[in-house]
Coordinates of C-alpha atoms in Angstrom, one line a residue:
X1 CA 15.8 9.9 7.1
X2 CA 12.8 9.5 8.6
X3 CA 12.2 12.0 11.9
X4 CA 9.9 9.9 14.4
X5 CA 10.9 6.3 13.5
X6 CA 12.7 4.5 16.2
X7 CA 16.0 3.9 16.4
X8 CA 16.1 0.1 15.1
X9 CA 17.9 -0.4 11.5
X10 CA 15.0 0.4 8.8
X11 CA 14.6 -1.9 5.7
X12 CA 12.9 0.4 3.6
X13 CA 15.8 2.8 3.0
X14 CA 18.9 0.7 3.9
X15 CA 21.8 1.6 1.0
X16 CA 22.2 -0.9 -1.3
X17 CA 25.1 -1.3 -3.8
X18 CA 24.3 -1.8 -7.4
X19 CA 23.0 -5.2 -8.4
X20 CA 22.9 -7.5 -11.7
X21 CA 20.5 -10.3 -12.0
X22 CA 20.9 -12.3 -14.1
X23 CA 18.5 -15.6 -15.1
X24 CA 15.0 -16.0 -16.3
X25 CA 12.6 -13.3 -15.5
X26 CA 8.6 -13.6 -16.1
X27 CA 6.4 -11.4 -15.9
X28 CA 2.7 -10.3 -17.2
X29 CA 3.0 -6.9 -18.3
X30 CA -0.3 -6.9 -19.8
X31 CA -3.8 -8.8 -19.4
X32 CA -3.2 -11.5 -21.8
X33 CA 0.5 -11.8 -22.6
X34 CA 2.8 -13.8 -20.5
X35 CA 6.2 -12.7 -21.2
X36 CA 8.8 -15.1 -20.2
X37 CA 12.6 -14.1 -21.1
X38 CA 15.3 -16.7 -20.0
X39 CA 18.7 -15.7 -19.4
X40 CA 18.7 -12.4 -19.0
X41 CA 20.4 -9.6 -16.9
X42 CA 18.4 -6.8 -15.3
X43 CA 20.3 -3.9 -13.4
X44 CA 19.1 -2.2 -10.5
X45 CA 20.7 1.3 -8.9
X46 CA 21.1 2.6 -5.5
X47 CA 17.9 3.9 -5.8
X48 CA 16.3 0.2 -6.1
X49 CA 15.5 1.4 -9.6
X50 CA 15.3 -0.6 -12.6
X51 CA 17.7 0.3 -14.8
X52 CA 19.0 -1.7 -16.9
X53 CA 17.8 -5.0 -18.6
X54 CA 19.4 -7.1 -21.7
X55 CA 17.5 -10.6 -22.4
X56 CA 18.8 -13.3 -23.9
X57 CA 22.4 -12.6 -23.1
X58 CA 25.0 -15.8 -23.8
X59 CA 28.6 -15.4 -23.1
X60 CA 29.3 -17.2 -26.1
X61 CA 27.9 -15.1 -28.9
X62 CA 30.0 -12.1 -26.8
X63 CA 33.7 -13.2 -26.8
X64 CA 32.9 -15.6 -23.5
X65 CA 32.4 -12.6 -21.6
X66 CA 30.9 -13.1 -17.9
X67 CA 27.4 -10.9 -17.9
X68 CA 29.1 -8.9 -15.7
X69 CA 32.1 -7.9 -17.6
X70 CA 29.9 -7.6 -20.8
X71 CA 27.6 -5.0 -18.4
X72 CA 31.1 -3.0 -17.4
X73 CA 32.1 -2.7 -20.6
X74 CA 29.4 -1.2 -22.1
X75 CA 27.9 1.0 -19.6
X76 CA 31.6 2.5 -18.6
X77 CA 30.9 3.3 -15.4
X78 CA 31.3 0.5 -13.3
X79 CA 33.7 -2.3 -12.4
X80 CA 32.8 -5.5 -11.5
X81 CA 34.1 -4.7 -7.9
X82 CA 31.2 -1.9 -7.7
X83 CA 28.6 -4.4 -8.5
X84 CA 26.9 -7.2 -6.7
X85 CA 26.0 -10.0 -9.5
X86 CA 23.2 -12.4 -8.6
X87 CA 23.2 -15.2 -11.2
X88 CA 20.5 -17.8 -11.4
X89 CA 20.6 -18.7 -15.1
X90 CA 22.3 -22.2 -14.7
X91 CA 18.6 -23.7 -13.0
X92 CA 15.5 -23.1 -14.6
X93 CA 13.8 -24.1 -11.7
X94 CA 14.2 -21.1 -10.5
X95 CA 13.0 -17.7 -11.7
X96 CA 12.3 -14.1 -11.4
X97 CA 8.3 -12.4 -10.4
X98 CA 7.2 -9.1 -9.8
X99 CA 6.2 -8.9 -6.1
X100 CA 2.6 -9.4 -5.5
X101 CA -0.1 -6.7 -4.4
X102 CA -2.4 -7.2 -2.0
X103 CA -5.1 -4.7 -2.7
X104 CA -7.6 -5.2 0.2
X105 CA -6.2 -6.8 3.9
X106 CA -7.5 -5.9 7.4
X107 CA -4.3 -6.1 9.2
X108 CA -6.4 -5.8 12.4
X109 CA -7.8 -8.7 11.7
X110 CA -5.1 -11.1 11.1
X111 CA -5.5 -13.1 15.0
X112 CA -9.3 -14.2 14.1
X113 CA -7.7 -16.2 10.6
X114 CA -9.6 -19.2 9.8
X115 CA -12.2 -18.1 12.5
X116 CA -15.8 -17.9 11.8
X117 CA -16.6 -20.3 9.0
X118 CA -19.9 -19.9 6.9
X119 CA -21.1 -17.0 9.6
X120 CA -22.8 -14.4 7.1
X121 CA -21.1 -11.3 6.8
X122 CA -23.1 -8.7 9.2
X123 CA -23.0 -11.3 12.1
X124 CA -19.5 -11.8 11.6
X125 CA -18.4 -8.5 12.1
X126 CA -20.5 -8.2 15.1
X127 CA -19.3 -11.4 16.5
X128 CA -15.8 -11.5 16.2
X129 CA -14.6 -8.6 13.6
X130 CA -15.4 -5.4 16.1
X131 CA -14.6 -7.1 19.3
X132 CA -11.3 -7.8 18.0
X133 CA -10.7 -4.4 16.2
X134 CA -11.4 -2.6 19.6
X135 CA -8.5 -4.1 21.3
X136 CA -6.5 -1.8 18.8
X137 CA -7.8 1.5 20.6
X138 CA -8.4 3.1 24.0
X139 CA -5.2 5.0 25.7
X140 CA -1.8 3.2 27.3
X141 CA 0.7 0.7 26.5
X142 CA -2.1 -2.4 26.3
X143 CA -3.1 -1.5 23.0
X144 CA 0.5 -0.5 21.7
X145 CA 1.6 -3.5 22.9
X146 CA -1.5 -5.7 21.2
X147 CA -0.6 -3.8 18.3
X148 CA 3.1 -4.8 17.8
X149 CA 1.9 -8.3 18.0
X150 CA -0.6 -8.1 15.6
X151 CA 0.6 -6.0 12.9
X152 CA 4.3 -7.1 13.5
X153 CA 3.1 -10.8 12.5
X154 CA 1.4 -9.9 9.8
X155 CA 3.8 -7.8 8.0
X156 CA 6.1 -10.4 8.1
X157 CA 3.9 -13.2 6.9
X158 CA 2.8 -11.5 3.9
X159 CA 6.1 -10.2 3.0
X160 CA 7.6 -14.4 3.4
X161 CA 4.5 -15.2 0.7
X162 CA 6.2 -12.8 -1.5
X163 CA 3.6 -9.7 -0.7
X164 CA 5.9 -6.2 -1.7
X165 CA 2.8 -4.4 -1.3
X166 CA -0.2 -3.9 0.1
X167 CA -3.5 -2.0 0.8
X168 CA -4.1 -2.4 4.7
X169 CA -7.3 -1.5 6.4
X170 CA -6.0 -1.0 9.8
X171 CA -8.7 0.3 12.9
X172 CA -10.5 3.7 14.0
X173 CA -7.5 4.5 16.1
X174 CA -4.5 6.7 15.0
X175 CA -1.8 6.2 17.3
X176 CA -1.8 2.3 16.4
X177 CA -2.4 2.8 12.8
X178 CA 0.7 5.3 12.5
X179 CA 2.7 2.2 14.8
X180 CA 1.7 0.2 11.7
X181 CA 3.2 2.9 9.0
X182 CA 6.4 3.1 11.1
X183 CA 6.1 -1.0 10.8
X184 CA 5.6 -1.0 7.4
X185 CA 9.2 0.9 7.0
X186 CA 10.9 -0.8 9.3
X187 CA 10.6 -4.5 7.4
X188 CA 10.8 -3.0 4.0
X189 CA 7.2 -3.2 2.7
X190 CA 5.7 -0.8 0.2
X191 CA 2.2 -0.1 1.6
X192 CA -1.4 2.3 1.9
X193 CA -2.4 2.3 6.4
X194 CA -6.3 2.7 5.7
X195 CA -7.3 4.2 9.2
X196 CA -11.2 2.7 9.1
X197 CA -13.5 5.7 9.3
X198 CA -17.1 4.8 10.8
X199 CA -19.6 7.0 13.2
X200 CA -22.9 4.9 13.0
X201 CA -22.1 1.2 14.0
X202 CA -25.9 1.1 15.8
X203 CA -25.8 -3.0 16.1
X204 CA -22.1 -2.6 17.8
X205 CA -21.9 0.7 19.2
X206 CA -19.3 0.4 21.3
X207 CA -16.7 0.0 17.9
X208 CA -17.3 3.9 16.2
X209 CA -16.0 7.5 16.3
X210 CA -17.8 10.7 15.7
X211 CA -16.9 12.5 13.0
X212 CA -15.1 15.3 15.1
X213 CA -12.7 12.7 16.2
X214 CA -12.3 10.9 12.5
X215 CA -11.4 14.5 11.3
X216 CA -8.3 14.6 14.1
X217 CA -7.5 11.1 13.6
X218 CA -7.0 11.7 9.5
X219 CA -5.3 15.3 10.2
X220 CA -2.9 13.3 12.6
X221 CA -2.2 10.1 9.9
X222 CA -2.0 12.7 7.2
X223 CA 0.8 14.5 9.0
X224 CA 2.7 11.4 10.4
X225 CA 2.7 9.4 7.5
X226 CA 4.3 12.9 6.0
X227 CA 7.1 12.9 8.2
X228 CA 8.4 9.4 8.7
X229 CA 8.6 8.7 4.6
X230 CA 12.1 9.1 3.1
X231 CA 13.0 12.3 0.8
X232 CA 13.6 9.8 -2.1
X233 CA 10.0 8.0 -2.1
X234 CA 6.7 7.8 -0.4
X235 CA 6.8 3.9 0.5
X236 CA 3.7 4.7 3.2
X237 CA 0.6 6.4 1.9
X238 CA -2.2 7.0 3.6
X239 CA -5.3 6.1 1.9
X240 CA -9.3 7.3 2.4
X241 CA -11.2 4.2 4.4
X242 CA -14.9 4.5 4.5
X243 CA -15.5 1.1 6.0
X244 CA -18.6 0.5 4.1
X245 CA -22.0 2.9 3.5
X246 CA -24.2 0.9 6.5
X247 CA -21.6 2.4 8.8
X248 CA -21.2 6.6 7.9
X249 CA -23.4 9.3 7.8
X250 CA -23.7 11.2 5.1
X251 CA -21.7 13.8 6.9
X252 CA -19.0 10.7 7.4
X253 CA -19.0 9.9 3.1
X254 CA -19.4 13.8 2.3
X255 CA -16.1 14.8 4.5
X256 CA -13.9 11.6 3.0
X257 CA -14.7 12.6 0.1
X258 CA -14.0 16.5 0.0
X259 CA -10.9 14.6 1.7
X260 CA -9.8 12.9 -1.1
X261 CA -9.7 15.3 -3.7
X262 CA -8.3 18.1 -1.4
X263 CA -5.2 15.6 -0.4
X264 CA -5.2 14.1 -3.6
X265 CA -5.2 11.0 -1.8
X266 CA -6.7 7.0 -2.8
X267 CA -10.0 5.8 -1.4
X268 CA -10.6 2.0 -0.4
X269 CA -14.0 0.4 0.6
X270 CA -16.4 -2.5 0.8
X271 CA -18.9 -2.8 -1.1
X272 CA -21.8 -5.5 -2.9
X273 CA -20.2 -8.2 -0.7
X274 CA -23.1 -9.8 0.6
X275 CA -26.9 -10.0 -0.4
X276 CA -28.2 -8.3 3.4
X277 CA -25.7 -5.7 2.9
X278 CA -27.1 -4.4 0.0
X279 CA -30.7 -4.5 1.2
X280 CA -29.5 -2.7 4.1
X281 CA -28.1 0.0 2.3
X282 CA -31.1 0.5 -0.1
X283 CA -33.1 1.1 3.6
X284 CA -29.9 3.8 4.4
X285 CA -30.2 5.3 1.4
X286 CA -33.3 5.4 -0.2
X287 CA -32.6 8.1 -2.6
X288 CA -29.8 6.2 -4.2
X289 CA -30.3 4.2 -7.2
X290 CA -27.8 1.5 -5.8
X291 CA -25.1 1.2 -3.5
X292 CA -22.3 1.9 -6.2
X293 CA -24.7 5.0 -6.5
X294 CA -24.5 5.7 -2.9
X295 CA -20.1 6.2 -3.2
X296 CA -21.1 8.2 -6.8
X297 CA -22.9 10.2 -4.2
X298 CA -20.3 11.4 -2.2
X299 CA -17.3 11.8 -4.7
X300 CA -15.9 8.1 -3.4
X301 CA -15.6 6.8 -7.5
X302 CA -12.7 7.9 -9.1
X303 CA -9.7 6.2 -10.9
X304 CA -7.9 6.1 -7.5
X305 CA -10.5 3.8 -5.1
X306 CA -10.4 -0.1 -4.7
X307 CA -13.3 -1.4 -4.5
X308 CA -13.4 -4.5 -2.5
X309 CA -15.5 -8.0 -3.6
X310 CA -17.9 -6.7 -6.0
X311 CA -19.9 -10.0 -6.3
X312 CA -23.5 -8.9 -6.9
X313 CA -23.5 -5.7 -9.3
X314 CA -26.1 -4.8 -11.5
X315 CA -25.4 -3.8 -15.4
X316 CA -26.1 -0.1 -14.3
X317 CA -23.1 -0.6 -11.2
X318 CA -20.7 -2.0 -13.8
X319 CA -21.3 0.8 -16.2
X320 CA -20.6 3.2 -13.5
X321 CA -17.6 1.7 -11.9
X322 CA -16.3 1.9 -15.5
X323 CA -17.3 5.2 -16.3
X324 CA -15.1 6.3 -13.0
X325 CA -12.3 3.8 -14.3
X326 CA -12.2 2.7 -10.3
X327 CA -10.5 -0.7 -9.6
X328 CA -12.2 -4.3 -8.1
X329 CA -10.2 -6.1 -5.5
X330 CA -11.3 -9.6 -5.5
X331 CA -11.3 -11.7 -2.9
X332 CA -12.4 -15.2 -3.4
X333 CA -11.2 -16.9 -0.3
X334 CA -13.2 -14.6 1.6
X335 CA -16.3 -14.7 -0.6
X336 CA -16.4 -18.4 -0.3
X337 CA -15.0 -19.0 3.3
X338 CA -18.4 -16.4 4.3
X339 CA -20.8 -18.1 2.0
X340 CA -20.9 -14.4 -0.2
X341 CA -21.1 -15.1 -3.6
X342 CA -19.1 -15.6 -6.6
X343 CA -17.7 -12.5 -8.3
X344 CA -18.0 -12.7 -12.6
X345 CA -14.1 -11.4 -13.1
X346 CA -14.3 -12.0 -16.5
X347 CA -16.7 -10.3 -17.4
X348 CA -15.7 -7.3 -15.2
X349 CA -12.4 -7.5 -17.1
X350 CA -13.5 -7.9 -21.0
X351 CA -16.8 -6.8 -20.8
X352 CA -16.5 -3.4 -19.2
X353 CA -12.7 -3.3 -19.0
X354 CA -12.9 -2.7 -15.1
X355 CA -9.2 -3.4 -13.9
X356 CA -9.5 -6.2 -11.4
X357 CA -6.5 -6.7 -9.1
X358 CA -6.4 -9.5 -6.0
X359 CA -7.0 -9.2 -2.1
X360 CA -6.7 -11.4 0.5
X361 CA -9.2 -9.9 2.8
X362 CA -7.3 -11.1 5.7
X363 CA -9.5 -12.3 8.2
X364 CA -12.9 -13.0 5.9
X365 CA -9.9 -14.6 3.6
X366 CA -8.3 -17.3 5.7
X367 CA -5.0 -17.1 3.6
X368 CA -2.5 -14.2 3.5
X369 CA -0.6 -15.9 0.3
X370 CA -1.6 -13.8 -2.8
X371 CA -0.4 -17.1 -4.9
X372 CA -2.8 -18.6 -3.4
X373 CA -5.8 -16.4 -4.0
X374 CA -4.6 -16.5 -8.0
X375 CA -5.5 -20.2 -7.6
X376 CA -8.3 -19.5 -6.1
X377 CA -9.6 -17.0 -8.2
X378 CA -9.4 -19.1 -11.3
X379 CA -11.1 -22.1 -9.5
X380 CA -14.0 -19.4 -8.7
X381 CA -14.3 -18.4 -12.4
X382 CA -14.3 -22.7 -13.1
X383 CA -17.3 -22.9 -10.7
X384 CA -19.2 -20.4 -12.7
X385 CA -18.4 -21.8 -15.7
X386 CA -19.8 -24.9 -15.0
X387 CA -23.1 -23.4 -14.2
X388 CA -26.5 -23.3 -16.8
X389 CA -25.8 -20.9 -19.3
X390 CA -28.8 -19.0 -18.3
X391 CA -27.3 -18.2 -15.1
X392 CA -24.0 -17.0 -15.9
X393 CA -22.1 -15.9 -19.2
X394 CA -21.2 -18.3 -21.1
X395 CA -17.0 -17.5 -20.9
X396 CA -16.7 -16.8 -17.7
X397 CA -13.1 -18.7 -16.9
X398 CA -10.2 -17.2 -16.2
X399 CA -6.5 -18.1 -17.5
X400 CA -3.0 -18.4 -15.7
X401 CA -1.8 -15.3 -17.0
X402 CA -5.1 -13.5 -16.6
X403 CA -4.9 -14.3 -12.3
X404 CA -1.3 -13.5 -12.5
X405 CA -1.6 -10.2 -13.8
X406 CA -4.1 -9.2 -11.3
X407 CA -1.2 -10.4 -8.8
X408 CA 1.0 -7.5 -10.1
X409 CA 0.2 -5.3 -12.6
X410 CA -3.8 -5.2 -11.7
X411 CA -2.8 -4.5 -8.5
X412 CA -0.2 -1.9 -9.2
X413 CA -3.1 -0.1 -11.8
X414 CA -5.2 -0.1 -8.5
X415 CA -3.0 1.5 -5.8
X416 CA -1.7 4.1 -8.5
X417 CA 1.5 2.8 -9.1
X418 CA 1.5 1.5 -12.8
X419 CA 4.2 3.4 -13.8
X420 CA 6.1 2.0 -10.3
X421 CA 5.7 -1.5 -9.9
X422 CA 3.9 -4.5 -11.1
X423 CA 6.3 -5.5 -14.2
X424 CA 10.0 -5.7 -15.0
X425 CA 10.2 -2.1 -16.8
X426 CA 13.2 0.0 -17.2
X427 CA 12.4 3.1 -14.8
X428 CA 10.0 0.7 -12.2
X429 CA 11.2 -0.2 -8.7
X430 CA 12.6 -3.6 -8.1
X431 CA 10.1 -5.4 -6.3
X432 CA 10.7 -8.9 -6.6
X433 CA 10.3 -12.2 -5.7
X434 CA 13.0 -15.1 -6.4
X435 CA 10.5 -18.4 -6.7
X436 CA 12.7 -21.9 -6.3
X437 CA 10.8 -24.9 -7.4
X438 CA 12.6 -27.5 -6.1
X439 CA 13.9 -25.8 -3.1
X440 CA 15.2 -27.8 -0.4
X441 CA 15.2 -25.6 2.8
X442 CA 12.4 -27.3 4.7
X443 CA 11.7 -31.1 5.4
X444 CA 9.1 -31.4 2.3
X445 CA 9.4 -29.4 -0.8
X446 CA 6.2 -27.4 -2.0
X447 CA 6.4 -28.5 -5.7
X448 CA 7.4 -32.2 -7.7
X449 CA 8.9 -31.6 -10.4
X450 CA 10.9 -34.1 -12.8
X451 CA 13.9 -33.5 -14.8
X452 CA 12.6 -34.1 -18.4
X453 CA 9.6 -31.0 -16.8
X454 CA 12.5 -28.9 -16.5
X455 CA 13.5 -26.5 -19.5
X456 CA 17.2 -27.8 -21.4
X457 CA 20.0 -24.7 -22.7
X458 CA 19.9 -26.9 -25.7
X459 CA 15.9 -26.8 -26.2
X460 CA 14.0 -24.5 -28.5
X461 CA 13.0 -21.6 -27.8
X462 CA 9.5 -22.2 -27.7
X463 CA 9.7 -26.1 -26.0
X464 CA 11.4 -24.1 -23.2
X465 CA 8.3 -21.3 -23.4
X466 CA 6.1 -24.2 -23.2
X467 CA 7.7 -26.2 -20.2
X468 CA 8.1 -23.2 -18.1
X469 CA 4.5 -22.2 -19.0
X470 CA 4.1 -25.9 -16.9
X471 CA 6.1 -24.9 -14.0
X472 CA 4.0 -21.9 -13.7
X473 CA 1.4 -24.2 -13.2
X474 CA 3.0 -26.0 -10.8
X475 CA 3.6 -23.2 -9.0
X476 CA 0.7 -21.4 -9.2
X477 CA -1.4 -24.5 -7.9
X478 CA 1.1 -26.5 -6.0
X479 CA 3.2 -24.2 -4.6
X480 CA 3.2 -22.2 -1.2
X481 CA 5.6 -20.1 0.7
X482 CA 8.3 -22.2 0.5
X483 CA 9.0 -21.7 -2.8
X484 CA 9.3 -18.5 -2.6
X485 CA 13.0 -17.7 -1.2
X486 CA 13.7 -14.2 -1.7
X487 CA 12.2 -11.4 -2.1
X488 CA 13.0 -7.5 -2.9
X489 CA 11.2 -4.5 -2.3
X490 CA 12.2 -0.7 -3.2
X491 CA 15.5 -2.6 -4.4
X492 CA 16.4 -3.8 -1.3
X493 CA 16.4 -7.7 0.2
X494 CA 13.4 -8.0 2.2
X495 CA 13.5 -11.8 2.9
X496 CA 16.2 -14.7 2.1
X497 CA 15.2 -17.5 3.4
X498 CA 18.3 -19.4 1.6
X499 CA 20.8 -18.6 5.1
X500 CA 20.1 -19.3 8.3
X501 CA 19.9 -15.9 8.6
X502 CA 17.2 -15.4 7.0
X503 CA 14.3 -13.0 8.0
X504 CA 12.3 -14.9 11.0
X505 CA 10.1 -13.6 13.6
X506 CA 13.2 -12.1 15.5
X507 CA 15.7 -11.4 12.5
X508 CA 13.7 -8.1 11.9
X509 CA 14.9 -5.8 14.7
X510 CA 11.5 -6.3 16.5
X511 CA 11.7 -8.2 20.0

């Protein structure tokens, strides 16, 4: 158990009896293949472990045997009173997804949402980004109790869009970011608590650390986030947060990265986000070739950073983000909600096989749904499509399956946890999301969909391929939260919205 949480029940480790599910389960286990496999049963241990999965099971071709007693009968070790059976196989409205990564979200910044519209990037941080990001920090219960507000909130809103985990840049301050770690155990979410590491914020001074006091703060995160994780898995990782180049030394970038290889431990960062930016860091840094150059400089490339937006590289950046095999987190809500740019995925993807997973950027991003920055990612690649060919490559759109693979597997390639999470996978964790598209819990349902839309037992294989294919759609530009009525992390039931029970702002043990 963990040794300085508090004493409230903790989601992330709660035991959990072994489970069957048993219905249709989609996922994207690689760039371009959609894998949709309809009544099938997928087992899951006390260890929230994948374990088990048989698709296409039909009692009928099995002596009428319940997917249950066929699972008892030939594993031998259980009985159907050992094992809780979910069964959703009789609606095909309703379906099984991995849970979706958030690679890049300021969890800080989650009051100023929607706040801020068209203000280019360096005015906004000095306008409303820093002023609220200093709140976090200072000494007393003000902050702690800020804190709990904020990061409680937005915990829990990612996790009801179906968020399992995420990539958090939190604030300069340690005592509030390790709060957030404890947080992030308490309500069941997998995540990385990016303490933001900056000593020369000259246009808002009063917003930075020196080094000295970054090097406690890490040695202090380091060590908590060490303590409070369970023996069985690290669900809280701390991970390297270089805010951007225009705000570290060289001293600052040198020491995080020294840090990184010595901890073996990720790396997360801004970077090519807006046009000023990069002319301000060609002034920093004079004798870098470029700003990817700049992070090259100081050991910050590798196969473990997430580097977030990405909209305005040069063929020589591209080269060398591939070289170091690091990862893109793109954020299109926030590129277009602060008048950025439009990042060429595509291209990213099939030209130079960069891995590209998805971010909200919570506050730039005025959405904290990961379904909806999918749709919004595609709509991006559209806009570029339709510009001159001169301007743009020529195939530049990107498909359904491509934006839902960056939901999951992208994002699980960019936080290092591949092998993990991301895909329904014998030996991965069960992080999960149970989407219902014609789910009545609220007033107004979030999708329409008609009964001859709705794939028939009796169908084809590949006319029910092709009609859930159309749901997808549905869902992936229609839908919202509310379709979205369960969800699983590390095993274990995170949200169920389907009782009135259900995990609200105070069903989670936080008052």
């Amino acid at each position: 158990m963990p040794s300085k949480t508090t004493d409230i029940s903790i989601k992330a480790i709660a035991p959990i009896s072994y489970t069957l599910y048993y219905g249709t389960f989609i996922h994207t286990p690689t760039l371009t293949n959609l894998e949709i496999s309809f009544n099938t049963i997928v087992g899951v241990n006390s260890q929230g472990v994948i374990d088990y999965i048989y698709k296409e099971y039909h009692p009928i071709d099995h002596n009428s045997q319940s997917p249950i007693e066929f699972f008892c009968k030939q594993q031998g070790t259980y009985t159907d009173e050992d094992v809780n059976f979910i069964d959703i196989s009789r609606d095909y409205t309703k379906f099984f997804f991995p849970g979706f990564i958030d690679t890049h979200i300021h969890a800080s910044q989650f009051p100023n949402v929607g706040i801020g519209l068209d203000t280019p990037l360096l005015d906004w941080l000095n306008k409303y980004t820093f002023p609220l990001e200093s709140q976090f920090c200072g000494d007393g219960d003000k902050k702690m109790e800020f804190a709990k507000l904020v990061y409680t909130r937005v915990i829990q809103r990612t996790l009801l869009n179906g968020t399992t985990c995420a990539s958090y840049f939190t604030t300069i301050d340690p005592e509030t970011s390790n709060y957030f770690a404890e947080l992030l155990l308490k309500l069941g979410q997998r995540g990385f608590v990016g303490k933001v590491c900056m000593d020369c914020n000259e246009p808002y001074p009063k917003y930075e650390e020196s080094l000295e006091d970054c090097i406690k703060s890490m040695n202090k995160i380091i060590d908590h986030l060490d303590d409070i994780n369970p023996e069985f898995d690290t669900l809280v990782k701390p991970i390297i947060t270089p805010r951007f180049a225009p705000v570290c030394t060289r001293e600052m970038l040198t020491y995080l990265g020294n840090l990184s290889k010595r901890k073996s431990l990720p790396i997360q960062t801004h970077i090519s986000e807006n046009k000023s930016e990069i002319e301000l860091v060609a002034k920093m840094f004079p004798d870098c070739g470029s700003y990817a150059e700049v992070y090259n400089r100081y050991n910050l490339l590798n196969e473990a950073t997430i580097l977030a937006h990405c909209i305005h590289f040069s063929p020589e950046e591209c080269q060398l983000i591939a070289d170091k095999n690091c990862s893109v987190s793109h954020c299109p809500t926030s590129n277009t909600f602060i008048s950025s740019g439009e990042a060429p995925i595509r291209k990213y993807l099939y030209d130079y096989h960069i891995n590209v997973s998805l971010g909200t950027d919570i506050s730039g991003g005025f959405d904290s749904s990961i379904l909806h920055i999918i749709k919004h990612a595609i709509l991006v690649s559209h806009h570029l499509s339709m510009k001159p060919v001169e301007e743009t490559a020529i195939d530049c759109k990107l498909s359904m399956t491509e934006g839902l693979y960056m939901s999951t597997m992208g994002g699980a390639r960019a936080v290092g946890l591949e092998d993990q999470i991301g895909s329904f996978t014998k030996g991965k964790k069960f992080d999960c999301q149970l989407i219902d598209l014609s789910t009545t819990t609220t007033t107004t349902t979030a999708t329409d969909v008609f009964a001859w839309q709705v794939p028939q037992a009796s169908e084809s294989a590949d006319v029910k391929y092709a009609k859930m294919v159309d749901l997808l759609g549905k869902w992936v530009f229609s839908g919202d939260d509310r379709n979205c009525v369960a969800v699983w992390c590390n095993g274990r039931q995170v949200v169920d919205k389907t009782t009135t029970t259900g995990v609200d702002a105070k069903s989670n043990g936080v008052e």
